[in-house]
mmCIF file of C-alpha atoms and ligand atoms in Angstrom:
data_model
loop_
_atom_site.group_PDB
_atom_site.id
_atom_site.type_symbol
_atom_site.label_atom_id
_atom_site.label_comp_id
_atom_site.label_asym_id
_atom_site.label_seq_id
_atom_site.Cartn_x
_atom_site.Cartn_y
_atom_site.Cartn_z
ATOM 1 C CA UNK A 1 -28.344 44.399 61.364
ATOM 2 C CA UNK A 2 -25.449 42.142 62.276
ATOM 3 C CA UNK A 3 -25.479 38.484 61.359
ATOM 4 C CA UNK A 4 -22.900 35.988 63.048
ATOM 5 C CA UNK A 5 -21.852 32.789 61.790
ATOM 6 C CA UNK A 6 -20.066 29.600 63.486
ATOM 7 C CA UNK A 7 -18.138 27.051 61.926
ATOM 8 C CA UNK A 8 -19.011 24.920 64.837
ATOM 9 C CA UNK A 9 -17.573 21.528 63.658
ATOM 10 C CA UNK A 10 -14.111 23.439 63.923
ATOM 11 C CA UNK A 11 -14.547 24.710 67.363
ATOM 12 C CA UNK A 12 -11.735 23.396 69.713
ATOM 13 C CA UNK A 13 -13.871 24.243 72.267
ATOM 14 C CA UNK A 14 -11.925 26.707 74.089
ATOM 15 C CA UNK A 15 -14.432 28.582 75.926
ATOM 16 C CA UNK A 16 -13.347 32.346 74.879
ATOM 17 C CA UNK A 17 -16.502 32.989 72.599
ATOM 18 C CA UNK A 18 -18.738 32.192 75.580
ATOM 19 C CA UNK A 19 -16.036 34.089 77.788
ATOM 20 C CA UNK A 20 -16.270 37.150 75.704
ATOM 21 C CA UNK A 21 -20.015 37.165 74.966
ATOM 22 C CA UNK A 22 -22.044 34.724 77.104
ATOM 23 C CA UNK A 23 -25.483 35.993 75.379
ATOM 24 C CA UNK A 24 -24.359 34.822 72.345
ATOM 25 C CA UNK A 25 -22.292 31.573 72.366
ATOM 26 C CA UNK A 26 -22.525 28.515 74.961
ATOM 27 C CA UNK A 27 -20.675 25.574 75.343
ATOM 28 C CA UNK A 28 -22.400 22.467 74.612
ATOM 29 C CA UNK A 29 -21.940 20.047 77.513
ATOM 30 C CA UNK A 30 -22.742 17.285 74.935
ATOM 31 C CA UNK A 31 -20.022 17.821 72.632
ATOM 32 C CA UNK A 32 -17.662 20.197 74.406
ATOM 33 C CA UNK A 33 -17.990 22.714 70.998
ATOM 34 C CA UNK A 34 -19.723 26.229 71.390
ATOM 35 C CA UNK A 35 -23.333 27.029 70.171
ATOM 36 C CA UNK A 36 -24.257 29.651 68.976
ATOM 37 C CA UNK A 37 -27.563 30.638 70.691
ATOM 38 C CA UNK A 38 -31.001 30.737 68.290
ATOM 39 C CA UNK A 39 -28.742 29.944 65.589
ATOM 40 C CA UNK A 40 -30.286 28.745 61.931
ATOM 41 C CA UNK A 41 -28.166 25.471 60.890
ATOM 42 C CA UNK A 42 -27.249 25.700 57.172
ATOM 43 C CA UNK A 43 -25.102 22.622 56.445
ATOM 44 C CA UNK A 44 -22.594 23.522 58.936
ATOM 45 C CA UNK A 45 -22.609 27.051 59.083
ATOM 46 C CA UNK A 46 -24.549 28.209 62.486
ATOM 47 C CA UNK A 47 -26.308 31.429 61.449
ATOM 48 C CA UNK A 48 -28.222 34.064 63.651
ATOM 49 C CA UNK A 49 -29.080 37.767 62.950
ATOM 50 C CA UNK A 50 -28.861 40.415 65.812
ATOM 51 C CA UNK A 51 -29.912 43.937 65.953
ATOM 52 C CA UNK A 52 -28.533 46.637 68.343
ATOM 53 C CA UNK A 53 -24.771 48.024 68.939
ATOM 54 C CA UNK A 54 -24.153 46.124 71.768
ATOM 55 C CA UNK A 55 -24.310 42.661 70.772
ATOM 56 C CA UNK A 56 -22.862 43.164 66.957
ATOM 57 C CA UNK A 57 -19.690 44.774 69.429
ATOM 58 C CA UNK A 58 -19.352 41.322 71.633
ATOM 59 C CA UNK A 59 -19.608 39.101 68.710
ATOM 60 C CA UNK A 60 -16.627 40.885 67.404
ATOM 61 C CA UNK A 61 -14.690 40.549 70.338
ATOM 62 C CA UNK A 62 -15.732 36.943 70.396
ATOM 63 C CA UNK A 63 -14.405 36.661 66.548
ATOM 64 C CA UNK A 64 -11.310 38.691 67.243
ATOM 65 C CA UNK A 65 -10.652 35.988 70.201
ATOM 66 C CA UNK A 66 -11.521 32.632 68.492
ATOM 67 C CA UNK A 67 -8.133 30.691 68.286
ATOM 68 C CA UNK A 68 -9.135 29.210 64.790
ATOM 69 C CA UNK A 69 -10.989 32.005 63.661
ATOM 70 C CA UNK A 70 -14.250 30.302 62.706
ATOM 71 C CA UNK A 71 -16.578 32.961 63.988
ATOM 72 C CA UNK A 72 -17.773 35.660 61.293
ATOM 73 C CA UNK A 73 -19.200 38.669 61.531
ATOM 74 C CA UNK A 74 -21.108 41.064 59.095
ATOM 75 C CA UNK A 75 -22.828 44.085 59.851
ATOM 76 C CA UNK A 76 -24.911 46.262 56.732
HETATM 77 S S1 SF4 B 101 -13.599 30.807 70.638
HETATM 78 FE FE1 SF4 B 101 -13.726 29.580 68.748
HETATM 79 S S2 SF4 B 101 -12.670 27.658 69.188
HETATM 80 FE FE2 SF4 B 101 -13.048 28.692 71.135
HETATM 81 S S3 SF4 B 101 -14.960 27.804 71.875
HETATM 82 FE FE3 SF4 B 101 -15.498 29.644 70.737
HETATM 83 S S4 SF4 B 101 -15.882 28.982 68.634
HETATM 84 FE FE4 SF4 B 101 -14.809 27.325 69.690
#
């Protein structure tokens, strides 16, 4: 199990996340930030839990390519 978090009030909104894994993130055309699809809001913090190798691996490239590094990843 892999859970992802977004910082999204940080997000400059530069479109890698989404880039790197479009099942996971999407950029709001509201606000210009990313989402972070089926996420749980928890004052902030943008939450979701994934299972399978394949999307814990494009959330990390999505982490790895955030500019302000304010996607997390954690996989037990
Ligand atoms: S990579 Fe980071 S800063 Fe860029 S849109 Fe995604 S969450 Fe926002």
């Amino acid at each position: 199990m892999t859970t992802v978090t977004l910082q999204r009030a940080k997000c400059i909104g530069c479109n890698y996340c989404e880039e790197m894994a479009p099942e996971l993130f999407r950029m709001s055309r509201k606000d210009g930030k990313s989402t972070l699809l089926h996420a749980h809001d928890a004052k902030g913090f943008h939450t979701v839990r994934l299972s399978g190798e394949d999307p814990a691996e494009k959330a990390l490239r999505a982490a790895q390519a955030c500019p302000v590094k304010i996607i997390s990843v954690r996989t037990k």
